[in-house]
mmCIF file of C-alpha atoms in Angstrom:
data_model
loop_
_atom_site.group_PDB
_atom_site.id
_atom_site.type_symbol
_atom_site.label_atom_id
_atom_site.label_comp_id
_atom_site.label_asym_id
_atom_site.label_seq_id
_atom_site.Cartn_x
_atom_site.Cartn_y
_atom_site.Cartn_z
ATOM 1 C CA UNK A 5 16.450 11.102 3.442
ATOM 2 C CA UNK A 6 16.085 11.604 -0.205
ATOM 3 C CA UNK A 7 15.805 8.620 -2.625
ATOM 4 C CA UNK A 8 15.902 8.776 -6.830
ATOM 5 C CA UNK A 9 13.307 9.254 -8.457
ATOM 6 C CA UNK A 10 14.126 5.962 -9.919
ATOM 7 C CA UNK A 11 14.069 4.007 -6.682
ATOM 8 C CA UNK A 12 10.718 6.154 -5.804
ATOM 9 C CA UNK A 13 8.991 4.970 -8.986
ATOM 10 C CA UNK A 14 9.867 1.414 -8.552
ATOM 11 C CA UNK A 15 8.125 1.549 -4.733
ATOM 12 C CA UNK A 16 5.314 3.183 -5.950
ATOM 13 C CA UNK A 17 4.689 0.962 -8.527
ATOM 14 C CA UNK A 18 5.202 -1.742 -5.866
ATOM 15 C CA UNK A 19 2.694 -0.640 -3.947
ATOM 16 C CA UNK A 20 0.256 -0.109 -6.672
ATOM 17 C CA UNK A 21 0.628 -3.899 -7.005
ATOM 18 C CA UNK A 22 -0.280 -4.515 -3.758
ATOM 19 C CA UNK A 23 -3.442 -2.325 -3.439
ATOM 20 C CA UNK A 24 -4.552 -4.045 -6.789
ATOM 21 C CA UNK A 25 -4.087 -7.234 -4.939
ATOM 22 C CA UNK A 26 -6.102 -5.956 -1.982
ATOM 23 C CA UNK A 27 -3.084 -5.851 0.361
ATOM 24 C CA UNK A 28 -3.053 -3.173 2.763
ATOM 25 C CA UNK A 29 0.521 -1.136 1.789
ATOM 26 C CA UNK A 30 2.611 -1.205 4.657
ATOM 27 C CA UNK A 31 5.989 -1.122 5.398
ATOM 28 C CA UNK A 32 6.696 -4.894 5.795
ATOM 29 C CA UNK A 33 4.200 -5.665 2.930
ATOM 30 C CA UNK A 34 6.020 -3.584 0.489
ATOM 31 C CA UNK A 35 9.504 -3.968 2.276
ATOM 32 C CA UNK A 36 8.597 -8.121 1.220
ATOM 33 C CA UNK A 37 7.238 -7.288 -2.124
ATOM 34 C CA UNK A 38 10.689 -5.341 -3.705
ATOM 35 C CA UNK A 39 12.977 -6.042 -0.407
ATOM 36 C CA UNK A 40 13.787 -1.921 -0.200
ATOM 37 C CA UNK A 41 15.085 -0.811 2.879
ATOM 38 C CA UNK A 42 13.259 1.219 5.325
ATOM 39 C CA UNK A 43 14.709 4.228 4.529
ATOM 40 C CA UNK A 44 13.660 4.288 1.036
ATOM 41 C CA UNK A 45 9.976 3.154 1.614
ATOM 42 C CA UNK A 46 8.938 5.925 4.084
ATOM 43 C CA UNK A 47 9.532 8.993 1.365
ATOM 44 C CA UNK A 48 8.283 6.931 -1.457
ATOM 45 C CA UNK A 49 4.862 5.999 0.421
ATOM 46 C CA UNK A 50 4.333 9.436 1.728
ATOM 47 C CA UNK A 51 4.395 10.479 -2.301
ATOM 48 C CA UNK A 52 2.083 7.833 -3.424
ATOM 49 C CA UNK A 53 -0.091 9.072 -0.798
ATOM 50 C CA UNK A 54 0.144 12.826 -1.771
ATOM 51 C CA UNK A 55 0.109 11.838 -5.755
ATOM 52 C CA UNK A 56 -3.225 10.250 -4.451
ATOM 53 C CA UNK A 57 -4.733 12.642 -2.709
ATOM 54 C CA UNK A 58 -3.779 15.104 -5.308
ATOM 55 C CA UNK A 59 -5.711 13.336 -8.272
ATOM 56 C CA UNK A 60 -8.416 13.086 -5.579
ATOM 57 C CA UNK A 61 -8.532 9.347 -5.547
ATOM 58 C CA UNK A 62 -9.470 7.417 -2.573
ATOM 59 C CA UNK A 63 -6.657 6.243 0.084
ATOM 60 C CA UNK A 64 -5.904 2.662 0.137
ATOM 61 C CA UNK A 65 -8.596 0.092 0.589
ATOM 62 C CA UNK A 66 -8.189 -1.862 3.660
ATOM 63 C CA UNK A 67 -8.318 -5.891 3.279
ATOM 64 C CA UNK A 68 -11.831 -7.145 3.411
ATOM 65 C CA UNK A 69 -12.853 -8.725 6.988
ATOM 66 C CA UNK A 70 -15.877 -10.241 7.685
ATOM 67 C CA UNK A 71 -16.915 -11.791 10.754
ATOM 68 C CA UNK A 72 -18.441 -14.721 11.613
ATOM 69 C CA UNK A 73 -21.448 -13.622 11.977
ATOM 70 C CA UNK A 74 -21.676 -11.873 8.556
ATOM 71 C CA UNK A 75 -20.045 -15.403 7.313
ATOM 72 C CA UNK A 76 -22.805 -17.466 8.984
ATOM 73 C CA UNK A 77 -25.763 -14.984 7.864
ATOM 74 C CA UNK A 78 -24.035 -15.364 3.968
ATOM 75 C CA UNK A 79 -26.361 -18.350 2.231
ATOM 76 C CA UNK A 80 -24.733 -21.113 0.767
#
């Protein structure tokens, strides 16, 4: 399916706010972010993630976990 470049701009630039707020970009998180359908998301994130690669910047950063070990080691 092809979407606009419009539509494709407005996704990426949803998903750019996600990563900035740490949040893994995945189809329900940016589906709940702008509400686009489906359809629309899976082109659009497959060109961020090319327009990424391309400028040779890191993939997404996954969502910091730590465990409760690392949390009980942490002083307070």
């Amino acid at each position: 399916m092809s979407i606009s470049k419009e539509l494709e701009q407005n996704i990426h630039d949803t998903i750019n706010t996600l990563v900035e707020q740490d949040v893994k970009p995945t189809y329900e998180a940016i589906r709940g972010a702008g509400g686009y359908s489906y359809n629309s998301i899976k082109p659009a994130l497959k060109s961020w993630r090319e327009n990424k690669a391309a400028a040779g910047e890191p993939r997404e950063q996954k969502s910091t976990e730590i465990t409760v070990d690392e949390e009980l080691k942490t002083p307070s």
